[in-house]
Short mmCIF file of C-alpha atoms in Angstrom, two decimals:
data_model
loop_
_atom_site.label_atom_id
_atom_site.label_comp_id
_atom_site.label_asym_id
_atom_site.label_seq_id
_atom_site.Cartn_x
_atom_site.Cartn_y
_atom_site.Cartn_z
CA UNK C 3 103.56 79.04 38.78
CA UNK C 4 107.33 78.65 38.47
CA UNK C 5 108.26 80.50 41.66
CA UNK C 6 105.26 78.41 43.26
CA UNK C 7 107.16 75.06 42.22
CA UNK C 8 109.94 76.26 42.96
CA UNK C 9 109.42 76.49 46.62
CA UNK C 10 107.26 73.79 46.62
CA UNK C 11 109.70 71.54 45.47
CA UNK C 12 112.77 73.51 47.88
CA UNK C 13 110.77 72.07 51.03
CA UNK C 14 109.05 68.16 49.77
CA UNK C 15 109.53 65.40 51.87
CA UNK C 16 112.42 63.36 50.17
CA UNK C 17 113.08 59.88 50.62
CA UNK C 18 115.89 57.90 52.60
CA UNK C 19 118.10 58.10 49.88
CA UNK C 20 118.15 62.02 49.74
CA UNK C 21 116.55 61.81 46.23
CA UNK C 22 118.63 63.30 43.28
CA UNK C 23 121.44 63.48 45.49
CA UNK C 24 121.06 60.27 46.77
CA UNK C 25 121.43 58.33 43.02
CA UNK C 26 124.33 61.02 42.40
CA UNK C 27 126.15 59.89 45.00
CA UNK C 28 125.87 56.70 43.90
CA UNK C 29 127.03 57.64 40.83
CA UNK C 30 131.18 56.42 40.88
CA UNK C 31 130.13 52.61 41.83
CA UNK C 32 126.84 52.01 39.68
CA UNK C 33 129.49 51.95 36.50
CA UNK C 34 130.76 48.67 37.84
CA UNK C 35 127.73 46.99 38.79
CA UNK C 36 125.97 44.62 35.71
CA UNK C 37 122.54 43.51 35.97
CA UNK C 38 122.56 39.71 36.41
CA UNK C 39 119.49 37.13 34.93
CA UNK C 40 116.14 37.14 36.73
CA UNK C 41 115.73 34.35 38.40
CA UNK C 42 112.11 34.27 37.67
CA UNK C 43 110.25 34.09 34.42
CA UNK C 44 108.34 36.87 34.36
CA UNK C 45 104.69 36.20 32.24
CA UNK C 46 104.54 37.73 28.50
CA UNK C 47 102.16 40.91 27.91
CA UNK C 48 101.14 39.40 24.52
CA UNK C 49 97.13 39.97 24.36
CA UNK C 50 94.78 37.90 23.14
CA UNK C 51 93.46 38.97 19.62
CA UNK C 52 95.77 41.76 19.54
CA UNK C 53 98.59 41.27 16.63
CA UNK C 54 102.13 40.93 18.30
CA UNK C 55 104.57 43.86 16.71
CA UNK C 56 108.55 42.86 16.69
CA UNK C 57 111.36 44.31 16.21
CA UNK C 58 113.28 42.67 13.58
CA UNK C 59 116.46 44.79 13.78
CA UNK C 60 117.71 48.69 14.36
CA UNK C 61 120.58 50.70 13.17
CA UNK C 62 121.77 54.18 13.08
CA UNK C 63 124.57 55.68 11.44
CA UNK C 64 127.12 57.34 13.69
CA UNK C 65 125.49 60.46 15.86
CA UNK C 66 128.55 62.95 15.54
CA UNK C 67 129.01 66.92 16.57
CA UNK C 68 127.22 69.17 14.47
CA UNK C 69 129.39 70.76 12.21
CA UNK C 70 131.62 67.64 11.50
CA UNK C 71 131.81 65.18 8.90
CA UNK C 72 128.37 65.35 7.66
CA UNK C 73 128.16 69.33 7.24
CA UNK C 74 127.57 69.16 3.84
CA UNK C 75 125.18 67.18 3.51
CA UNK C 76 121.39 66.92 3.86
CA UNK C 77 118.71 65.46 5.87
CA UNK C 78 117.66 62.64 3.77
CA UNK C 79 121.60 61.77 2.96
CA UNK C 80 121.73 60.65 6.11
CA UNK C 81 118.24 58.90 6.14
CA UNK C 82 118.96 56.81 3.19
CA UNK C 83 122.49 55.74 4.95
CA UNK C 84 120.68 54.74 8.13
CA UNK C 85 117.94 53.20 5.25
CA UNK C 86 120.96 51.49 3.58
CA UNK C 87 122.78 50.21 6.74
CA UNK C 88 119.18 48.18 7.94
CA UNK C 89 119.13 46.87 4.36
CA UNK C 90 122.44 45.08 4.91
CA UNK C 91 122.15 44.32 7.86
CA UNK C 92 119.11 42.47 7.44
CA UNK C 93 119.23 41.38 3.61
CA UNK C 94 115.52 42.80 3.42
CA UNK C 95 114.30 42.14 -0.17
CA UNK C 96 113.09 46.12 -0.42
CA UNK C 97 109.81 45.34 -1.99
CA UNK C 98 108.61 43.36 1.66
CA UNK C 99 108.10 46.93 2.81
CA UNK C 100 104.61 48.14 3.27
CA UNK C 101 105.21 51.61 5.06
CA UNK C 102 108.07 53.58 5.49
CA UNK C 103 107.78 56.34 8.41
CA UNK C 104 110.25 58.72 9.98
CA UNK C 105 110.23 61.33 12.60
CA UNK C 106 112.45 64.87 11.89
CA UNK C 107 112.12 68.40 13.66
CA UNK C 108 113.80 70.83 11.85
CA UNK C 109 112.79 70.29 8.39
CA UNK C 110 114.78 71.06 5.38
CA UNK C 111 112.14 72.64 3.17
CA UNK C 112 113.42 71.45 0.00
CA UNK C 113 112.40 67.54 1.26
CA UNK C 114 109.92 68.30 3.41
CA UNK C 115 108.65 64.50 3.21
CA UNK C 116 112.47 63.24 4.17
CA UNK C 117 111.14 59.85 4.77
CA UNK C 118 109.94 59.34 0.88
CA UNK C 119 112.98 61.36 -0.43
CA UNK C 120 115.22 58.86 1.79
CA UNK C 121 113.39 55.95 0.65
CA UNK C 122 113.70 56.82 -3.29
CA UNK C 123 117.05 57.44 -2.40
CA UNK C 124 117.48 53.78 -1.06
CA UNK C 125 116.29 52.05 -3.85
CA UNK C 126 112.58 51.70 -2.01
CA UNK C 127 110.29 51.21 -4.78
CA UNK C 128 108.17 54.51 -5.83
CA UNK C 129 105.02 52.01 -5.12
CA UNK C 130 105.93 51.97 -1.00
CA UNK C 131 104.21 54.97 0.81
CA UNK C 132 106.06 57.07 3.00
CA UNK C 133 105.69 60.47 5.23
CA UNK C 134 107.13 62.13 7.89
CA UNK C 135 106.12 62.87 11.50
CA UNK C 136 107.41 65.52 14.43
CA UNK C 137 106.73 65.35 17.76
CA UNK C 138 110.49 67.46 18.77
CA UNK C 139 112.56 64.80 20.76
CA UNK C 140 110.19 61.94 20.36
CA UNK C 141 109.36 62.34 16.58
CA UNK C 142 110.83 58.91 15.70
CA UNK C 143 109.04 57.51 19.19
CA UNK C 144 105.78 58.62 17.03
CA UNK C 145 107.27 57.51 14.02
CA UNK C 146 108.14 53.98 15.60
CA UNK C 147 104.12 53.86 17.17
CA UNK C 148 103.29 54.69 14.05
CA UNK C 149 104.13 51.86 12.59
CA UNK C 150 102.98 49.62 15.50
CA UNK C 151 99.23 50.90 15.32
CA UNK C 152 99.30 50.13 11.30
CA UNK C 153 100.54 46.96 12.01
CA UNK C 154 98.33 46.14 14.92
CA UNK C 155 94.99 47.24 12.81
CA UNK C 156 95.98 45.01 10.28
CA UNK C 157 96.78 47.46 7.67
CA UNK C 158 100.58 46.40 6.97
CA UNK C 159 103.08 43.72 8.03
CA UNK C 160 106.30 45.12 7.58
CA UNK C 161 107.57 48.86 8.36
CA UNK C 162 110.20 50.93 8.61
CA UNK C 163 110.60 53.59 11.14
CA UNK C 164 113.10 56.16 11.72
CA UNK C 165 114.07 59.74 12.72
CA UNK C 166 116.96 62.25 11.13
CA UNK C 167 118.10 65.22 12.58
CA UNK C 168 120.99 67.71 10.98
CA UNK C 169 121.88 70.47 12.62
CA UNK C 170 124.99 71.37 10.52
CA UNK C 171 122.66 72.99 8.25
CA UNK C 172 119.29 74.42 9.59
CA UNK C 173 116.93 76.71 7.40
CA UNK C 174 117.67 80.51 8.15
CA UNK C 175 114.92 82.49 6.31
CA UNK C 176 114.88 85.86 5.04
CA UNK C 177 112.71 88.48 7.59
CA UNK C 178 108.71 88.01 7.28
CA UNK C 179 108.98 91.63 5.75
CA UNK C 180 111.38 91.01 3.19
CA UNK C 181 109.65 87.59 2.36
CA UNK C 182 106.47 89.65 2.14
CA UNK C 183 107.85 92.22 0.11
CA UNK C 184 109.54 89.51 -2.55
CA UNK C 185 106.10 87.65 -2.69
CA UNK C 186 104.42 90.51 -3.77
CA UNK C 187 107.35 91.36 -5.80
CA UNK C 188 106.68 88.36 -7.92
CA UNK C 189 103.34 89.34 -8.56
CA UNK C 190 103.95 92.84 -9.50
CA UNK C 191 103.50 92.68 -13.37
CA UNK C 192 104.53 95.94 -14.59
CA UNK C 193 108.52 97.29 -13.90
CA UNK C 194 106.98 100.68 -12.16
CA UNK C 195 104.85 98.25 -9.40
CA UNK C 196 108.34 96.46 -9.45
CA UNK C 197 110.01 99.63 -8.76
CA UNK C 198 107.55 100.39 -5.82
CA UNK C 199 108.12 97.37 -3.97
CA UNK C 200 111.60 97.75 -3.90
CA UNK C 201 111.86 101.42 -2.76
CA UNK C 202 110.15 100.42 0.17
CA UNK C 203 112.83 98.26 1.56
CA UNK C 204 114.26 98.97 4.33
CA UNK C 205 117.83 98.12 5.78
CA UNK C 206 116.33 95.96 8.65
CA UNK C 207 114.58 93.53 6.34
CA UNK C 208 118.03 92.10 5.68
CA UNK C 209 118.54 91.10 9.09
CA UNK C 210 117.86 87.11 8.67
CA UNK C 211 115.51 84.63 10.77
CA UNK C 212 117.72 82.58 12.55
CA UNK C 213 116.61 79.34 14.11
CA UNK C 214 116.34 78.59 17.53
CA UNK C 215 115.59 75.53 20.18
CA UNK C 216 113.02 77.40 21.74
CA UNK C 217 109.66 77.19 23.10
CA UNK C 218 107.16 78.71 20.77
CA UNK C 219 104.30 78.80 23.68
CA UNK C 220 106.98 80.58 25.86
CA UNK C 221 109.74 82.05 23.93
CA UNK C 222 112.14 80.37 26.41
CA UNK C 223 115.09 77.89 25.49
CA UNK C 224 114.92 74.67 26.70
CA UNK C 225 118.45 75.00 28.14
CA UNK C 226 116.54 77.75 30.43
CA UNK C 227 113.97 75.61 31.51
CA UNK C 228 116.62 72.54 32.06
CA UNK C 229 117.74 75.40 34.34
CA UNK C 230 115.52 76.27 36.54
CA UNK C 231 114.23 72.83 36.69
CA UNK C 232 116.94 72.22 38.46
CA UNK C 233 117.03 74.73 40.40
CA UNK C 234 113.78 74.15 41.42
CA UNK C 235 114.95 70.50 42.67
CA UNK C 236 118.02 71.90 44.06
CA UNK C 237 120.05 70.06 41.77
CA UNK C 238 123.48 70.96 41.93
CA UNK C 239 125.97 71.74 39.28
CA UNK C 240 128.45 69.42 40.98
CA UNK C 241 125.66 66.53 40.65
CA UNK C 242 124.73 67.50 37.09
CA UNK C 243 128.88 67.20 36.22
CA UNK C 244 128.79 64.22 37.97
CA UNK C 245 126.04 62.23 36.61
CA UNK C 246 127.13 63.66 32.72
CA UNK C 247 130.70 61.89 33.45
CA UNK C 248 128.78 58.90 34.23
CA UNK C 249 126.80 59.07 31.08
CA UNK C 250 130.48 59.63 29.22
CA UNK C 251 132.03 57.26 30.63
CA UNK C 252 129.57 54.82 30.71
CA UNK C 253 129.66 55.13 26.63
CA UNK C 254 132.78 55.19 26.22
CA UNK C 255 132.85 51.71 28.29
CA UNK C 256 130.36 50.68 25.76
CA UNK C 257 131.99 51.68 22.83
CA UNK C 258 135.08 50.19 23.48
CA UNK C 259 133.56 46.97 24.01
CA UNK C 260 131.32 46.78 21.16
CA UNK C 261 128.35 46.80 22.65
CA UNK C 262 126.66 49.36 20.62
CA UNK C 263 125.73 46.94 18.45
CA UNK C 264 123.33 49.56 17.02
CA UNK C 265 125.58 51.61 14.91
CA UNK C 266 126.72 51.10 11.27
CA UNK C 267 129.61 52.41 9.05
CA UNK C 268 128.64 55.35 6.36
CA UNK C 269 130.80 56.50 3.70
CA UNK C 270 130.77 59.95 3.79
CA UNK C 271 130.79 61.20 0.25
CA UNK C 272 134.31 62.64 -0.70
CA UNK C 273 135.42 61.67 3.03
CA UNK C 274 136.64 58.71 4.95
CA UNK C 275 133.96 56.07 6.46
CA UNK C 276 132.68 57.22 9.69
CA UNK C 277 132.23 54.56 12.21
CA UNK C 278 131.60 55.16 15.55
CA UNK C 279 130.46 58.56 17.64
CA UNK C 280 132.51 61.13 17.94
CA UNK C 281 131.14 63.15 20.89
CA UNK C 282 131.96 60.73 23.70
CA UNK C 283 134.46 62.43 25.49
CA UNK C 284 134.86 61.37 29.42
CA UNK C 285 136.54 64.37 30.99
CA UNK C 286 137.00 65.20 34.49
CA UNK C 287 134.90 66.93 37.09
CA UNK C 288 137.64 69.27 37.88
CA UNK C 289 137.96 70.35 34.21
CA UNK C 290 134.31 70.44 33.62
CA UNK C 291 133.91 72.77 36.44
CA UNK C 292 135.79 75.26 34.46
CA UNK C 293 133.09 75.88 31.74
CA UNK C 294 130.74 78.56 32.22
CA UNK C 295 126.85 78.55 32.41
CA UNK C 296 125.40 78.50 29.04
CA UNK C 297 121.97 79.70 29.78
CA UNK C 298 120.76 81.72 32.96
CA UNK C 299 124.45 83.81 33.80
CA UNK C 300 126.33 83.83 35.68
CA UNK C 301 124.53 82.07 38.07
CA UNK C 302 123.12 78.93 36.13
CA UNK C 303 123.92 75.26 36.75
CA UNK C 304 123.39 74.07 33.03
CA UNK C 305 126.50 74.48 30.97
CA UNK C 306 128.08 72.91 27.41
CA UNK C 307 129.52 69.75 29.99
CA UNK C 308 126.12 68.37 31.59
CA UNK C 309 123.90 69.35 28.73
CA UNK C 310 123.46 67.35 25.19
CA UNK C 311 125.03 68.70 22.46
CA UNK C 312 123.62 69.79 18.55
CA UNK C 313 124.09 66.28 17.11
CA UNK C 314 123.97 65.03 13.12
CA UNK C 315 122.38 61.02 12.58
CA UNK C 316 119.44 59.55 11.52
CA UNK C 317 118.05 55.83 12.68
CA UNK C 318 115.55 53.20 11.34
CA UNK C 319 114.56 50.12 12.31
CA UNK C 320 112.43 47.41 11.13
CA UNK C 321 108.78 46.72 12.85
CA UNK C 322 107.02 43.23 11.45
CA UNK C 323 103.84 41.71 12.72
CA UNK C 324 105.31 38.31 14.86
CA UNK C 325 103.83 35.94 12.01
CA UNK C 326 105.75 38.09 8.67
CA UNK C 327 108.98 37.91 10.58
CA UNK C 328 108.61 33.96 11.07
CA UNK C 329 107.35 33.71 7.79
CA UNK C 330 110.56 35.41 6.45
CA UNK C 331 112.83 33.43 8.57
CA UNK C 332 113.96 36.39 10.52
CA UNK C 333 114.38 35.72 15.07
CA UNK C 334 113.01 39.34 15.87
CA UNK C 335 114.73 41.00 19.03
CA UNK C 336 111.75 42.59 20.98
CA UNK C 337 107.99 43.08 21.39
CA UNK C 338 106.92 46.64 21.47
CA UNK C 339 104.31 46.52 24.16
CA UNK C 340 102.42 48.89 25.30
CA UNK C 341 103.07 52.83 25.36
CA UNK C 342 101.65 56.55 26.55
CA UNK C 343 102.07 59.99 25.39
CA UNK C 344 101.85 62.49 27.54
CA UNK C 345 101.17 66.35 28.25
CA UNK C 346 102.09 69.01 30.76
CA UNK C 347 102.76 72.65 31.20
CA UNK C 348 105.27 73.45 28.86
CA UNK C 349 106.62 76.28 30.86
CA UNK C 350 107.40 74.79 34.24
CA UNK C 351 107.10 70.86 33.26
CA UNK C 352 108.29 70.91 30.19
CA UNK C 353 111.18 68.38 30.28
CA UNK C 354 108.90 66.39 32.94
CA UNK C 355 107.45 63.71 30.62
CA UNK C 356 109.38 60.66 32.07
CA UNK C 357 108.00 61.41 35.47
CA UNK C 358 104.01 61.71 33.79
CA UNK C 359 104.72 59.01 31.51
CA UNK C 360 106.56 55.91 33.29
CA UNK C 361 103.68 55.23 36.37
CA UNK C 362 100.95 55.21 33.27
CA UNK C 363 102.71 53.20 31.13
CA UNK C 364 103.74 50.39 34.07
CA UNK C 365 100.19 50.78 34.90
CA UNK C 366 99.16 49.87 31.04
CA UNK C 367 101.23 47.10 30.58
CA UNK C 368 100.37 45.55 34.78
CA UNK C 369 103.83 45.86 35.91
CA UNK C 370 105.49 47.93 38.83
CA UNK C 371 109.23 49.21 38.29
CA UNK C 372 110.70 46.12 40.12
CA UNK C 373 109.51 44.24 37.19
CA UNK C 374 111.58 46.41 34.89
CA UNK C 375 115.36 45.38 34.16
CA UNK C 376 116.31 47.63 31.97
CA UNK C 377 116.05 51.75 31.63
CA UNK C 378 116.83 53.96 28.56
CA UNK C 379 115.72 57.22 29.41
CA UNK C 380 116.43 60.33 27.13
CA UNK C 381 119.18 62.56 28.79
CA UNK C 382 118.52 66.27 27.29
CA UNK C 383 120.36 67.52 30.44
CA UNK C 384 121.65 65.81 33.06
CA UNK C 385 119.52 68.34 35.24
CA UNK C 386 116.73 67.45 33.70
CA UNK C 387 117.47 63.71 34.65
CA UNK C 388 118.58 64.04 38.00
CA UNK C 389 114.67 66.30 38.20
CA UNK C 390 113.03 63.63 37.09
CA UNK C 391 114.45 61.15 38.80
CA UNK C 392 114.11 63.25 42.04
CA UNK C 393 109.94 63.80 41.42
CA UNK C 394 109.43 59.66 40.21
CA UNK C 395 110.86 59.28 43.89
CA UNK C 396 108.51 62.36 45.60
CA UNK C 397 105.31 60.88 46.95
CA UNK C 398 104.31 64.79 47.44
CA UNK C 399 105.28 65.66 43.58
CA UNK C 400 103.17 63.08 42.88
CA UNK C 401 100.34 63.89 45.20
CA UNK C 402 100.14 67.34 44.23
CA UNK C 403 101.41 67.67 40.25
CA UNK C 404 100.20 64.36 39.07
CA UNK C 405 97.17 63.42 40.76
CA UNK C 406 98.57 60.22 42.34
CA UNK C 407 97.85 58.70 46.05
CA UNK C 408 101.41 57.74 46.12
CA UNK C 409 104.89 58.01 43.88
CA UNK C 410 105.95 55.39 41.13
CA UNK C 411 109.81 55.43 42.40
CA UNK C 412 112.80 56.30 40.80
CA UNK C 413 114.94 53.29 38.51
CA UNK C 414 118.16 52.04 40.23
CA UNK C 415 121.09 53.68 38.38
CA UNK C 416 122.23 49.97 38.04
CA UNK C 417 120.17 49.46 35.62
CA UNK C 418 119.42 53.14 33.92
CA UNK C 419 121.42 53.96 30.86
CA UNK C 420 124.38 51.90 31.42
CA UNK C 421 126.03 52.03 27.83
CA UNK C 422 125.79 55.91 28.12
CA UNK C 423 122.95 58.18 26.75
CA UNK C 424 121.98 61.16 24.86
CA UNK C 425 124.73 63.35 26.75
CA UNK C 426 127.71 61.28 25.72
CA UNK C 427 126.17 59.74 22.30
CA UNK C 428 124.73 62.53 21.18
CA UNK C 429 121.20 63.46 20.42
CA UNK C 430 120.07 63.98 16.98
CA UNK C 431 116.26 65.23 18.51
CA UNK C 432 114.36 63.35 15.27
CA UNK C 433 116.48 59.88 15.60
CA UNK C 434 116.69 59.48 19.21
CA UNK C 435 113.73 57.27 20.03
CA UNK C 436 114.66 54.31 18.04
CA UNK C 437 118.35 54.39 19.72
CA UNK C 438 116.73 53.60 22.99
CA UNK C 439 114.71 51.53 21.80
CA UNK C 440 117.25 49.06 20.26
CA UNK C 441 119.49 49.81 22.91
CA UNK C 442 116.95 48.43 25.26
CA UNK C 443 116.46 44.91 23.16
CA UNK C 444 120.40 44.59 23.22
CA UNK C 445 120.83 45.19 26.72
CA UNK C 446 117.74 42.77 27.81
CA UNK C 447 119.77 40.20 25.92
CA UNK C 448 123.11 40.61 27.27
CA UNK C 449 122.36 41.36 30.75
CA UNK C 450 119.44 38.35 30.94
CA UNK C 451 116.63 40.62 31.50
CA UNK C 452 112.80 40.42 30.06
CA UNK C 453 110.95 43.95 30.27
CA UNK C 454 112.46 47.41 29.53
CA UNK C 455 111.42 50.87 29.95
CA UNK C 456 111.73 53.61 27.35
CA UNK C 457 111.35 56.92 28.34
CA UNK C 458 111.78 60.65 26.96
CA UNK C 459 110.91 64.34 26.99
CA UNK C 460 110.09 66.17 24.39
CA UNK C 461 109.94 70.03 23.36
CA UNK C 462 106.18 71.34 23.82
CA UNK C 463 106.06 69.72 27.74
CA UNK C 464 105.27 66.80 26.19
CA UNK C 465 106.63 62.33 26.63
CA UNK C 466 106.44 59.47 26.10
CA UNK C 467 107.47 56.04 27.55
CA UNK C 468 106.96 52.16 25.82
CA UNK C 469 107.57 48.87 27.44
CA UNK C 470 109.90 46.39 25.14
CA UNK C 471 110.12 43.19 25.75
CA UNK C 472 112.51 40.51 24.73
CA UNK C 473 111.72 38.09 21.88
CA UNK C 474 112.15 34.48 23.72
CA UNK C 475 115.62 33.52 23.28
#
């Protein structure tokens, strides 16, 4: 199948603008152009007899480098910050809060649940229910529809969704055969059954289990598969540099303007307050040409530069049914519209689900992409961008993978991720869905827009996409 695709792909038809390379080359001018105000009022996709969900407000604590200020601490630390910092912000009374939800992927084992142990931990009371979701990269996506379906059926008013992620300190586990061995060992009741078990260890049942971002399904890293996506689109490492200087740049723009309205301060115990990201660093294409592949040597495209990196943070943001937040005096953001998960091969489509997702969701909702004025779309790699991007644009990708008479079309970079993504602000894989989702209701107010388009891929060859809309200003 992959060497099928592959050549498949080599020879499609590609449109005027050269596909992937065509938006790349756009690339150094779409950082100066701003969306301006639609001229036209577009109509609402409120439903009749359907509850409208709003967002009421969304925070996240800084996303910074693995292996940086928040080493030492654990998963729901950082939940109850991000918990803490949308209690502030908001002056929610605590006890308003009928479900608390959050989306992780690798789980500490010792707070399984990290959404109730965040909650306790952030003065929720021990009445509110709480539990955790994972989905890989979109676990807070399902944590944040979550919340949207209990609201919409009528079974809550107010909830609070979020994702964590810490990869300063993932579970490494003894071997299965020495974990065997020490289960049975504590069953063993007299010393000379005790004295068995242990002789039969063996040197190699030291060597520990060590973690890895890999496909279960397929036993391959998703850096490999970002890899030979793109070589299967021909994407070239010059365009993937390219584009991840955009993304860099673009946040670092953003940053320095304070438009990433999004964040909030944590005290770090024992440390200084962290305040901002820390792994937005624009570079230069001739010094990220130096780096070497990090996957498929030495010929790969996908290195440390155009790929995101192991990020710490956590999220959470507040979902109300329209009336609640009216009734509590609150002027919510955004409606959460309508979404789609989706499903594909995980082998050779695995970081696809933008493409799958995006015509099904505009489809939902009875919009086409012109309607849409604002794009946050996940950036894993900037490969696996450019890929999609490239097949949304393919009327014979769409024809032949997806099933479709024609292709949906690819967003204009003008108005895709302009304050930066997941490559420059990091991507903490349980947190990232509700960063693009309040990054979308921010940027639909500042640049004038009404409808916005959240998309991501997610480990497993699966996505997801949601249309927001803004709350009428």
């Amino acid at each position: 199948m992959s060497s099928m695709l592959s050549r498949a792909i080599r020879s499609l038809p590609v449109s005027p603008a050269r596909a992937a390379g065509g938006f790349v080359r756009s690339l150094s001018c779409s950082s100066q152009l701003q969306a301006t105000a639609q001229a036209k009022t577009k109509k609402s996709l409120g439903k009749s007899g359907v509850k409208n969900v709003v967002v009421v407000e969304g925070v996240r604590i800084p996303f910074l480098l693995s292996g940086t200020s928040y080493a030492d601490l654990m998963p729901h630390d950082l939940a109850r910050a991000a918990l803490q910092g949308l209690l502030t912000r908001t002056s929610l009374p605590r006890d308003v809060v009928d479900y608390i939800v959050y989306g992780t992927v690798i789980q500490e084992v010792k707070t399984s649940n990290v959404a109730r142990e965040a909650a306790l931990g952030a003065g929720f009371s021990d009445k509110t229910p709480a539990h955790t979701v994972t989905m890989a990269c979109i676990s807070s996506n399902q944590a944040m529809t979550t919340g949207v379906g209990m609201i919409a059926a009528g079974q809550c008013d107010v909830v609070v969704a979020g994702g964590v992620e810490l990869m300063s300190d993932v579970p490494i586990r003894h071997s299965r055969k020495m974990r065997k061995t020490m289960l049975t060992l504590n069953r063993a009741k007299t010393l000379g059954q005790k004295l068995a078990l242990i002789s039969k260890i063996r040197p190699d049942y030291f060597a520990p289990e060590l973690p890895a971002v890999a496909e279960f399904s397929t036993s391959e890293t998703m850096g490999h598969s970002a890899d030979r996506l793109a070589a299967a689109f021909g994407i070239s490492r010059h365009e993937q540099d390219e584009y991840a200087l955009r993304s860099h740049t673009l946040a670092k723009k953003a940053q320095d303007e304070g438009l990433l309205l999004d964040v909030v301060p944590f005290k770090v115990p024992g440390k200084d307050t962290v305040t901002k990201d820390n792994g937005i660093r624009p570079s230069s294409l001739e010094q990220m040409g130096k780096l070497k592949p990090a996957f498929v040597k030495p010929y790969g495209t996908v290195t440390a530069a155009n790929s995101s990196f192991l990020t710490d943070g956590a999220s959470a943001i507040l979902l109300m049914s329209e009336e609640k937040a009216l009734a509590l005096g609150y002027k919510p953001k955004a409606y959460l519209r309508d979404f789609v998960y989706v499903s594909q091969d995980p082998k050779d489509q695995l970081l696809l689900g933008p493409t799958y997702a995006t015509p099904k969701v505009l489809e939902k909702a009875g919009l086409t992409l012109n309607d849409i004025d604002v794009f946050e779309f996940h950036e894993a790699f900037a490969g696996q961008i450019l890929a999609n991007l490239k097949a949304m644009d393919s009327d014979w990708f769409a024809q032949n993978y997806m099933g479709r008479k024609s292709k949906v079309g690819a967003p204009p970079l003008d108005k895709f991720n302009t304050w930066g993504g997941s490559l420059s602000l990091g991507h903490p894989f349980g947190a990232t869905g509700c960063r693009l989702v309040i990054t979308a209701a921010h940027r639909l107010k500042k640049e004038g827009g009404q409808f916005g388009l959240v998309a991501a891929c997610a480990a497993g060859g699966q996505g997801h996409a949601m249309i927001v809309e803004l709350y009428p200003q």
